[in-house]
PDB file of C-alpha atoms and ligand atoms in Angstrom:
ATOM      1  CA  MET A 103     -22.917  -6.165  -5.725  1.00  0.00           C
ATOM      2  CA  ASN A 104     -24.459  -3.729  -3.257  1.00  0.00           C
ATOM      3  CA  THR A 105     -26.562  -0.807  -4.379  1.00  0.00           C
ATOM      4  CA  VAL A 106     -25.421   2.764  -3.729  1.00  0.00           C
ATOM      5  CA  ALA A 107     -28.117   2.997  -1.057  1.00  0.00           C
ATOM      6  CA  GLN A 108     -26.852  -0.103   0.744  1.00  0.00           C
ATOM      7  CA  ASN A 109     -23.263   1.109   0.629  1.00  0.00           C
ATOM      8  CA  ILE A 110     -24.225   4.505   2.005  1.00  0.00           C
ATOM      9  CA  ARG A 111     -25.972   2.810   4.920  1.00  0.00           C
ATOM     10  CA  ILE A 112     -22.806   0.837   5.628  1.00  0.00           C
ATOM     11  CA  ILE A 113     -20.627   3.969   5.485  1.00  0.00           C
ATOM     12  CA  ARG A 114     -23.014   5.927   7.702  1.00  0.00           C
ATOM     13  CA  GLN A 115     -22.850   3.055  10.194  1.00  0.00           C
ATOM     14  CA  ARG A 116     -19.038   3.030  10.098  1.00  0.00           C
ATOM     15  CA  MET A 117     -19.023   6.797  10.657  1.00  0.00           C
ATOM     16  CA  LEU A 118     -21.369   6.476  13.591  1.00  0.00           C
ATOM     17  CA  GLN A 119     -19.292   3.714  15.188  1.00  0.00           C
ATOM     18  CA  ALA A 120     -16.097   5.724  14.770  1.00  0.00           C
ATOM     19  CA  CYS A 121     -17.725   8.799  16.321  1.00  0.00           C
ATOM     20  CA  LEU A 122     -19.001   6.777  19.269  1.00  0.00           C
ATOM     21  CA  LYS A 123     -15.574   5.226  19.783  1.00  0.00           C
ATOM     22  CA  ALA A 124     -13.916   8.637  19.650  1.00  0.00           C
ATOM     23  CA  GLY A 125     -16.557  10.277  21.834  1.00  0.00           C
ATOM     24  CA  ARG A 126     -17.461  12.681  19.064  1.00  0.00           C
ATOM     25  CA  ASP A 127     -20.821  14.087  18.039  1.00  0.00           C
ATOM     26  CA  PRO A 128     -21.758  12.381  14.717  1.00  0.00           C
ATOM     27  CA  GLN A 129     -23.110  15.747  13.543  1.00  0.00           C
ATOM     28  CA  GLU A 130     -19.534  17.052  13.456  1.00  0.00           C
ATOM     29  CA  VAL A 131     -18.502  14.770  10.596  1.00  0.00           C
ATOM     30  CA  LYS A 132     -19.724  15.286   7.054  1.00  0.00           C
ATOM     31  CA  LEU A 133     -19.740  12.610   4.367  1.00  0.00           C
ATOM     32  CA  LEU A 134     -18.408  13.844   1.044  1.00  0.00           C
ATOM     33  CA  LEU A 135     -18.885  11.527  -1.915  1.00  0.00           C
ATOM     34  CA  ALA A 136     -15.899  11.452  -4.258  1.00  0.00           C
ATOM     35  CA  THR A 137     -17.649  10.981  -7.587  1.00  0.00           C
ATOM     36  CA  LYS A 138     -14.802  10.582 -10.074  1.00  0.00           C
ATOM     37  CA  THR A 139     -15.735   8.156 -12.885  1.00  0.00           C
ATOM     38  CA  VAL A 140     -19.276   7.863 -11.425  1.00  0.00           C
ATOM     39  CA  SER A 141     -22.193   8.661 -13.763  1.00  0.00           C
ATOM     40  CA  ALA A 142     -24.682  11.425 -13.010  1.00  0.00           C
ATOM     41  CA  GLU A 143     -27.358   8.714 -12.735  1.00  0.00           C
ATOM     42  CA  ARG A 144     -25.558   6.972  -9.892  1.00  0.00           C
ATOM     43  CA  ILE A 145     -24.830  10.274  -8.183  1.00  0.00           C
ATOM     44  CA  LYS A 146     -28.579  10.916  -8.259  1.00  0.00           C
ATOM     45  CA  GLU A 147     -29.083   7.608  -6.436  1.00  0.00           C
ATOM     46  CA  ALA A 148     -26.934   9.009  -3.637  1.00  0.00           C
ATOM     47  CA  PHE A 149     -28.959  12.258  -3.613  1.00  0.00           C
ATOM     48  CA  ALA A 150     -32.118  10.139  -3.304  1.00  0.00           C
ATOM     49  CA  CYS A 151     -30.623   8.712  -0.080  1.00  0.00           C
ATOM     50  CA  GLY A 152     -30.337  12.224   1.323  1.00  0.00           C
ATOM     51  CA  GLU A 153     -26.655  12.765   0.568  1.00  0.00           C
ATOM     52  CA  ILE A 154     -25.874  16.294  -0.572  1.00  0.00           C
ATOM     53  CA  LEU A 155     -22.104  16.748  -0.612  1.00  0.00           C
ATOM     54  CA  ILE A 156     -20.147  15.605  -3.670  1.00  0.00           C
ATOM     55  CA  ALA A 157     -16.775  16.384  -5.203  1.00  0.00           C
ATOM     56  CA  GLU A 158     -15.011  15.831  -8.488  1.00  0.00           C
ATOM     57  CA  ASN A 159     -11.273  15.842  -8.955  1.00  0.00           C
ATOM     58  CA  LYS A 160     -11.250  16.653 -12.659  1.00  0.00           C
ATOM     59  CA  VAL A 161     -12.723  19.790 -14.212  1.00  0.00           C
ATOM     60  CA  GLN A 162     -13.734  17.865 -17.328  1.00  0.00           C
ATOM     61  CA  GLU A 163     -15.961  15.509 -15.345  1.00  0.00           C
ATOM     62  CA  LEU A 164     -17.386  18.389 -13.355  1.00  0.00           C
ATOM     63  CA  LYS A 165     -18.431  20.118 -16.595  1.00  0.00           C
ATOM     64  CA  GLU A 166     -19.889  16.948 -18.090  1.00  0.00           C
ATOM     65  CA  LYS A 167     -22.109  16.105 -15.120  1.00  0.00           C
ATOM     66  CA  TYR A 168     -23.093  19.636 -14.115  1.00  0.00           C
ATOM     67  CA  PRO A 169     -26.086  19.996 -16.478  1.00  0.00           C
ATOM     68  CA  ALA A 170     -27.627  16.737 -15.203  1.00  0.00           C
ATOM     69  CA  LEU A 171     -27.115  17.609 -11.537  1.00  0.00           C
ATOM     70  CA  CYS A 172     -27.526  21.364 -11.223  1.00  0.00           C
ATOM     71  CA  GLY A 173     -31.314  21.131 -10.906  1.00  0.00           C
ATOM     72  CA  ILE A 174     -31.026  18.975  -7.783  1.00  0.00           C
ATOM     73  CA  PRO A 175     -30.100  20.749  -4.549  1.00  0.00           C
ATOM     74  CA  HIS A 176     -26.639  19.679  -3.451  1.00  0.00           C
ATOM     75  CA  CYS A 177     -23.251  21.053  -2.505  1.00  0.00           C
ATOM     76  CA  SER A 178     -20.258  20.636  -4.791  1.00  0.00           C
ATOM     77  CA  HIS A 179     -16.599  20.726  -3.752  1.00  0.00           C
ATOM     78  CA  PHE A 180     -13.475  20.245  -5.844  1.00  0.00           C
ATOM     79  CA  ILE A 181     -10.747  17.898  -4.609  1.00  0.00           C
ATOM     80  CA  GLY A 182      -8.279  17.493  -7.475  1.00  0.00           C
ATOM     81  CA  HIS A 183      -5.298  19.231  -8.922  1.00  0.00           C
ATOM     82  CA  LEU A 184      -6.584  22.403 -10.526  1.00  0.00           C
ATOM     83  CA  GLN A 185      -4.867  24.018 -13.478  1.00  0.00           C
ATOM     84  CA  SER A 186      -5.175  27.759 -13.459  1.00  0.00           C
ATOM     85  CA  ASN A 187      -6.649  27.860 -16.986  1.00  0.00           C
ATOM     86  CA  LYS A 188      -9.617  25.811 -15.713  1.00  0.00           C
ATOM     87  CA  VAL A 189     -10.481  28.173 -12.888  1.00  0.00           C
ATOM     88  CA  LYS A 190     -13.371  29.757 -14.772  1.00  0.00           C
ATOM     89  CA  ASP A 191     -15.144  26.379 -15.040  1.00  0.00           C
ATOM     90  CA  ILE A 192     -14.926  25.877 -11.292  1.00  0.00           C
ATOM     91  CA  VAL A 193     -16.669  29.186 -10.736  1.00  0.00           C
ATOM     92  CA  ARG A 194     -19.264  28.542 -13.448  1.00  0.00           C
ATOM     93  CA  CYS A 195     -20.195  25.023 -12.342  1.00  0.00           C
ATOM     94  CA  GLY A 196     -21.235  26.162  -8.892  1.00  0.00           C
ATOM     95  CA  VAL A 197     -18.343  24.707  -6.884  1.00  0.00           C
ATOM     96  CA  GLU A 198     -18.678  26.054  -3.338  1.00  0.00           C
ATOM     97  CA  CYS A 199     -15.333  24.935  -1.990  1.00  0.00           C
ATOM     98  CA  VAL A 200     -11.971  24.108  -3.537  1.00  0.00           C
ATOM     99  CA  GLN A 201     -10.305  21.723  -1.076  1.00  0.00           C
ATOM    100  CA  SER A 202      -7.128  21.376  -3.083  1.00  0.00           C
ATOM    101  CA  LEU A 203      -5.655  24.853  -2.913  1.00  0.00           C
ATOM    102  CA  ASP A 204      -1.922  24.328  -2.621  1.00  0.00           C
ATOM    103  CA  SER A 205      -0.155  27.264  -4.253  1.00  0.00           C
ATOM    104  CA  LEU A 206      -0.209  31.039  -4.225  1.00  0.00           C
ATOM    105  CA  HIS A 207      -0.229  31.010  -8.019  1.00  0.00           C
ATOM    106  CA  LEU A 208      -3.513  29.098  -8.099  1.00  0.00           C
ATOM    107  CA  ALA A 209      -4.936  31.279  -5.330  1.00  0.00           C
ATOM    108  CA  GLU A 210      -4.164  34.406  -7.336  1.00  0.00           C
ATOM    109  CA  LYS A 211      -5.810  32.977 -10.451  1.00  0.00           C
ATOM    110  CA  LEU A 212      -8.917  32.084  -8.472  1.00  0.00           C
ATOM    111  CA  HIS A 213      -8.979  35.516  -6.843  1.00  0.00           C
ATOM    112  CA  GLN A 214      -8.701  37.283 -10.186  1.00  0.00           C
ATOM    113  CA  ARG A 215     -11.581  35.307 -11.659  1.00  0.00           C
ATOM    114  CA  LEU A 216     -13.759  35.695  -8.580  1.00  0.00           C
ATOM    115  CA  GLN A 217     -13.177  39.440  -8.530  1.00  0.00           C
ATOM    116  CA  GLU A 218     -14.307  39.665 -12.142  1.00  0.00           C
ATOM    117  CA  GLU A 219     -17.478  37.769 -11.295  1.00  0.00           C
ATOM    118  CA  GLY A 220     -18.070  39.517  -7.974  1.00  0.00           C
ATOM    119  CA  LYS A 221     -18.049  36.215  -6.118  1.00  0.00           C
ATOM    120  CA  THR A 222     -16.326  34.588  -3.170  1.00  0.00           C
ATOM    121  CA  LEU A 223     -15.188  30.989  -2.729  1.00  0.00           C
ATOM    122  CA  GLU A 224     -14.520  28.771   0.246  1.00  0.00           C
ATOM    123  CA  VAL A 225     -11.148  27.027   0.129  1.00  0.00           C
ATOM    124  CA  LEU A 226      -9.247  24.451   2.121  1.00  0.00           C
ATOM    125  CA  ILE A 227      -5.471  24.359   1.995  1.00  0.00           C
ATOM    126  CA  GLN A 228      -4.230  20.951   0.824  1.00  0.00           C
ATOM    127  CA  VAL A 229      -1.213  19.818   2.799  1.00  0.00           C
ATOM    128  CA  ASN A 230       1.120  17.055   1.699  1.00  0.00           C
ATOM    129  CA  THR A 231       1.337  15.351   5.089  1.00  0.00           C
ATOM    130  CA  SER A 232       2.716  12.052   3.812  1.00  0.00           C
ATOM    131  CA  GLY A 233       5.535  13.330   1.645  1.00  0.00           C
ATOM    132  CA  GLU A 234       4.346  10.780  -0.913  1.00  0.00           C
ATOM    133  CA  ASN A 235       2.344  12.694  -3.488  1.00  0.00           C
ATOM    134  CA  SER A 236       5.165  15.110  -3.914  1.00  0.00           C
ATOM    135  CA  LYS A 237       3.398  17.035  -6.670  1.00  0.00           C
ATOM    136  CA  PHE A 238       0.258  17.963  -4.754  1.00  0.00           C
ATOM    137  CA  GLY A 239      -0.320  19.719  -1.485  1.00  0.00           C
ATOM    138  CA  VAL A 240       1.836  22.340   0.142  1.00  0.00           C
ATOM    139  CA  ALA A 241       4.698  21.011   2.286  1.00  0.00           C
ATOM    140  CA  PRO A 242       3.730  21.020   5.995  1.00  0.00           C
ATOM    141  CA  GLU A 243       6.475  23.514   6.876  1.00  0.00           C
ATOM    142  CA  ARG A 244       5.191  25.943   4.235  1.00  0.00           C
ATOM    143  CA  ALA A 245       1.499  25.620   5.010  1.00  0.00           C
ATOM    144  CA  LEU A 246       1.279  28.521   7.456  1.00  0.00           C
ATOM    145  CA  GLU A 247       3.000  30.865   5.028  1.00  0.00           C
ATOM    146  CA  LEU A 248       0.547  29.908   2.270  1.00  0.00           C
ATOM    147  CA  ILE A 249      -2.400  30.415   4.619  1.00  0.00           C
ATOM    148  CA  TYR A 250      -1.118  33.939   5.366  1.00  0.00           C
ATOM    149  CA  GLN A 251      -0.716  34.701   1.685  1.00  0.00           C
ATOM    150  CA  VAL A 252      -4.166  33.402   0.759  1.00  0.00           C
ATOM    151  CA  SER A 253      -5.730  35.332   3.641  1.00  0.00           C
ATOM    152  CA  LYS A 254      -4.815  38.572   1.848  1.00  0.00           C
ATOM    153  CA  LEU A 255      -7.011  37.629  -1.120  1.00  0.00           C
ATOM    154  CA  ASP A 256     -10.420  38.687   0.075  1.00  0.00           C
ATOM    155  CA  THR A 257     -12.482  36.611  -2.369  1.00  0.00           C
ATOM    156  CA  LEU A 258     -11.035  33.414  -0.879  1.00  0.00           C
ATOM    157  CA  LYS A 259     -12.358  32.250   2.469  1.00  0.00           C
ATOM    158  CA  VAL A 260      -9.946  29.807   4.081  1.00  0.00           C
ATOM    159  CA  ASN A 261     -12.085  27.412   6.081  1.00  0.00           C
ATOM    160  CA  GLY A 262      -9.655  24.650   6.993  1.00  0.00           C
ATOM    161  CA  LEU A 263      -7.267  22.034   5.683  1.00  0.00           C
ATOM    162  CA  MET A 264      -7.316  18.927   3.520  1.00  0.00           C
ATOM    163  CA  THR A 265      -4.926  16.015   3.184  1.00  0.00           C
ATOM    164  CA  ILE A 266      -4.574  12.578   1.657  1.00  0.00           C
ATOM    165  CA  GLY A 267      -3.056  10.247   4.255  1.00  0.00           C
ATOM    166  CA  ALA A 268      -0.097   7.992   3.553  1.00  0.00           C
ATOM    167  CA  LEU A 269      -0.813   5.187   1.096  1.00  0.00           C
ATOM    168  CA  SER A 270      -0.032   2.599   3.701  1.00  0.00           C
ATOM    169  CA  GLU A 271      -1.559  -0.189   5.754  1.00  0.00           C
ATOM    170  CA  ASP A 272       0.525   1.006   8.676  1.00  0.00           C
ATOM    171  CA  GLU A 273      -2.003   2.553  11.037  1.00  0.00           C
ATOM    172  CA  GLU A 274       0.539   4.707  12.880  1.00  0.00           C
ATOM    173  CA  LYS A 275       1.897   6.076   9.631  1.00  0.00           C
ATOM    174  CA  VAL A 276      -1.558   7.017   8.348  1.00  0.00           C
ATOM    175  CA  ARG A 277      -2.680   8.467  11.665  1.00  0.00           C
ATOM    176  CA  SER A 278       0.460  10.584  11.941  1.00  0.00           C
ATOM    177  CA  CYS A 279      -0.541  12.310   8.674  1.00  0.00           C
ATOM    178  CA  PHE A 280      -3.944  13.166  10.119  1.00  0.00           C
ATOM    179  CA  ARG A 281      -2.369  14.357  13.367  1.00  0.00           C
ATOM    180  CA  LEU A 282       0.020  16.579  11.476  1.00  0.00           C
ATOM    181  CA  LEU A 283      -2.912  18.186   9.656  1.00  0.00           C
ATOM    182  CA  LYS A 284      -4.667  18.908  12.950  1.00  0.00           C
ATOM    183  CA  GLN A 285      -1.460  20.306  14.386  1.00  0.00           C
ATOM    184  CA  ILE A 286      -1.068  22.725  11.486  1.00  0.00           C
ATOM    185  CA  GLY A 287      -4.710  23.643  11.992  1.00  0.00           C
ATOM    186  CA  PHE A 288      -4.095  24.454  15.657  1.00  0.00           C
ATOM    187  CA  GLN A 289      -1.094  26.582  14.732  1.00  0.00           C
ATOM    188  CA  ALA A 290      -3.075  28.496  12.136  1.00  0.00           C
ATOM    189  CA  ALA A 291      -6.022  28.943  14.490  1.00  0.00           C
ATOM    190  CA  SER A 292      -3.862  30.267  17.300  1.00  0.00           C
ATOM    191  CA  ALA A 293      -2.158  32.685  14.912  1.00  0.00           C
ATOM    192  CA  VAL A 294      -5.619  34.303  14.511  1.00  0.00           C
ATOM    193  CA  ILE A 295      -5.251  35.365  10.894  1.00  0.00           C
ATOM    194  CA  ALA A 296      -7.920  37.702   9.539  1.00  0.00           C
ATOM    195  CA  ASN A 297     -10.174  36.030   6.955  1.00  0.00           C
ATOM    196  CA  VAL A 298      -8.996  32.554   8.036  1.00  0.00           C
ATOM    197  CA  ARG A 299     -10.994  29.938   9.913  1.00  0.00           C
ATOM    198  CA  MET A 300      -9.918  26.426  10.815  1.00  0.00           C
ATOM    199  CA  ARG A 301     -13.284  24.763  10.922  1.00  0.00           C
ATOM    200  CA  GLU A 302     -12.892  21.905   8.468  1.00  0.00           C
ATOM    201  CA  PHE A 303     -10.400  19.061   8.444  1.00  0.00           C
ATOM    202  CA  SER A 304     -10.967  17.023   5.306  1.00  0.00           C
ATOM    203  CA  MET A 305      -9.156  13.741   5.785  1.00  0.00           C
ATOM    204  CA  GLY A 306      -9.928  10.042   5.512  1.00  0.00           C
ATOM    205  CA  MET A 307     -11.206   7.973   2.587  1.00  0.00           C
ATOM    206  CA  SER A 308     -12.858   4.550   2.101  1.00  0.00           C
ATOM    207  CA  GLY A 309      -9.998   2.652   3.707  1.00  0.00           C
ATOM    208  CA  ASP A 310      -9.032   4.876   6.610  1.00  0.00           C
ATOM    209  CA  LEU A 311     -12.096   6.885   7.565  1.00  0.00           C
ATOM    210  CA  GLU A 312     -12.274   5.447  11.111  1.00  0.00           C
ATOM    211  CA  TRP A 313      -8.726   6.558  11.869  1.00  0.00           C
ATOM    212  CA  ALA A 314      -9.420   9.981  10.388  1.00  0.00           C
ATOM    213  CA  ILE A 315     -12.579  10.448  12.444  1.00  0.00           C
ATOM    214  CA  GLU A 316     -10.724   9.413  15.589  1.00  0.00           C
ATOM    215  CA  GLU A 317      -8.025  11.971  14.735  1.00  0.00           C
ATOM    216  CA  GLY A 318     -10.555  14.757  14.281  1.00  0.00           C
ATOM    217  CA  ALA A 319     -11.787  14.770  10.660  1.00  0.00           C
ATOM    218  CA  THR A 320     -14.841  16.931   9.982  1.00  0.00           C
ATOM    219  CA  ILE A 321     -15.165  15.831   6.346  1.00  0.00           C
ATOM    220  CA  ILE A 322     -14.383  12.338   5.106  1.00  0.00           C
ATOM    221  CA  ARG A 323     -14.134  11.776   1.350  1.00  0.00           C
ATOM    222  CA  VAL A 324     -15.493   8.426   0.234  1.00  0.00           C
ATOM    223  CA  GLY A 325     -15.571   7.060  -3.306  1.00  0.00           C
ATOM    224  CA  SER A 326     -15.076   3.349  -3.891  1.00  0.00           C
ATOM    225  CA  ALA A 327     -16.813   2.169  -0.715  1.00  0.00           C
ATOM    226  CA  VAL A 328     -20.022   3.778  -1.984  1.00  0.00           C
ATOM    227  CA  PHE A 329     -19.807   3.488  -5.770  1.00  0.00           C
ATOM    228  CA  GLY A 330     -17.669   0.369  -6.102  1.00  0.00           C
ATOM    229  CA  LYS A 331     -14.231  -0.082  -7.540  1.00  0.00           C
ATOM    230  CA  ARG A 332     -13.364   2.354 -10.287  1.00  0.00           C
ATOM    231  CA  SER A 333     -12.714   0.756 -13.663  1.00  0.00           C
ATOM    232  CA  ALA A 334     -10.779   3.705 -15.058  1.00  0.00           C
ATOM    233  CA  PRO A 335      -7.174   4.065 -13.919  1.00  0.00           C
ATOM    234  CA  LEU A 336      -6.765   6.309 -10.923  1.00  0.00           C
ATOM    235  CA  PRO A 337      -5.298   9.742 -11.444  1.00  0.00           C
ATOM    236  CA  VAL A 338      -1.946  10.071  -9.731  1.00  0.00           C
ATOM    237  CA  ASP A 339      -3.170  12.525  -7.133  1.00  0.00           C
ATOM    238  CA  ALA A 340      -5.835  10.119  -5.984  1.00  0.00           C
ATOM    239  CA  ALA A 341      -4.006   6.815  -6.212  1.00  0.00           C
ATOM    240  CA  ARG A 342      -5.151   4.763  -3.289  1.00  0.00           C
TER     241      ARG A 342
HETATM  242  C1  LIG B 441     -10.972   9.530  -5.122  1.00  0.00           C
HETATM  243  C2  LIG B 441     -10.646  10.382  -3.988  1.00  0.00           C
HETATM  244  C3  LIG B 441     -11.077  10.059  -2.697  1.00  0.00           C
HETATM  245  C4  LIG B 441     -11.898   8.819  -2.382  1.00  0.00           C
HETATM  246  O1  LIG B 441     -11.106   7.682  -2.448  1.00  0.00           O
HETATM  247  P1  LIG B 441     -11.730   6.230  -2.155  1.00  0.00           P
HETATM  248  O2  LIG B 441     -10.566   5.433  -1.726  1.00  0.00           O
HETATM  249  O3  LIG B 441     -12.330   5.773  -3.431  1.00  0.00           O
HETATM  250  O4  LIG B 441     -12.730   6.383  -1.077  1.00  0.00           O
HETATM  251  C5  LIG B 441     -10.735  10.923  -1.671  1.00  0.00           C
HETATM  252  N1  LIG B 441      -9.996  12.038  -1.882  1.00  0.00           N
HETATM  253  C6  LIG B 441      -9.559  12.367  -3.105  1.00  0.00           C
HETATM  254  C7  LIG B 441      -8.757  13.607  -3.265  1.00  0.00           C
HETATM  255  C8  LIG B 441      -9.869  11.551  -4.194  1.00  0.00           C
HETATM  256  O5  LIG B 441      -9.434  11.897  -5.408  1.00  0.00           O
END
């Protein structure tokens, strides 16, 4: 089995190839390590390779690993379904961006907490581009409305969009999800909404990162291709 360091080299190579093929500047695409079920020790191996961007999808895991990792400079995002009663932990554990904002209710809970703490938070709006994970992500036709609503909450800085592509081997099907995300991004950007920027497009995972990069991803989220197959069952919102 490969080490974390070897796997990261392979992923960085794949990213570079995809950027070259797409005529994109490799600097435009960030590698986010999806660290669910991965121990703090193995996450530190990735930090030792120079990686700095990680994300959990469960608040419980975030809380468990935070003490071991908070002394090492890195950037932490959140990419899972977030229950509003766990919002305080997100703020406390130094999460800089919630990529999975998909409802006004959650936005209001975050805003309330952030106001109390005098803080701001970067967010991405999660869009359900595949129609598959019906529970998570705002429907594409409602995305713009949600972006408007969130823009009114001044502690939340909308910085782009996130999606999980279709769970399919069908390249066209997967790519059409990524294209739809970009399209919504263009719409939102041309609407010029105060407090809203469309800088980040978080899309693509271990299996489809090349397609995502070719379709314009600025953040790819990679778990298993770096840390190996997960032994624990996948949460429904991350089934892949
Ligand atoms: C786990 C996870 C990923 C990474 O998936 P892999 O297929 O292991 O690369 C990406 N995005 C989200 C939201 C996840 O939960």
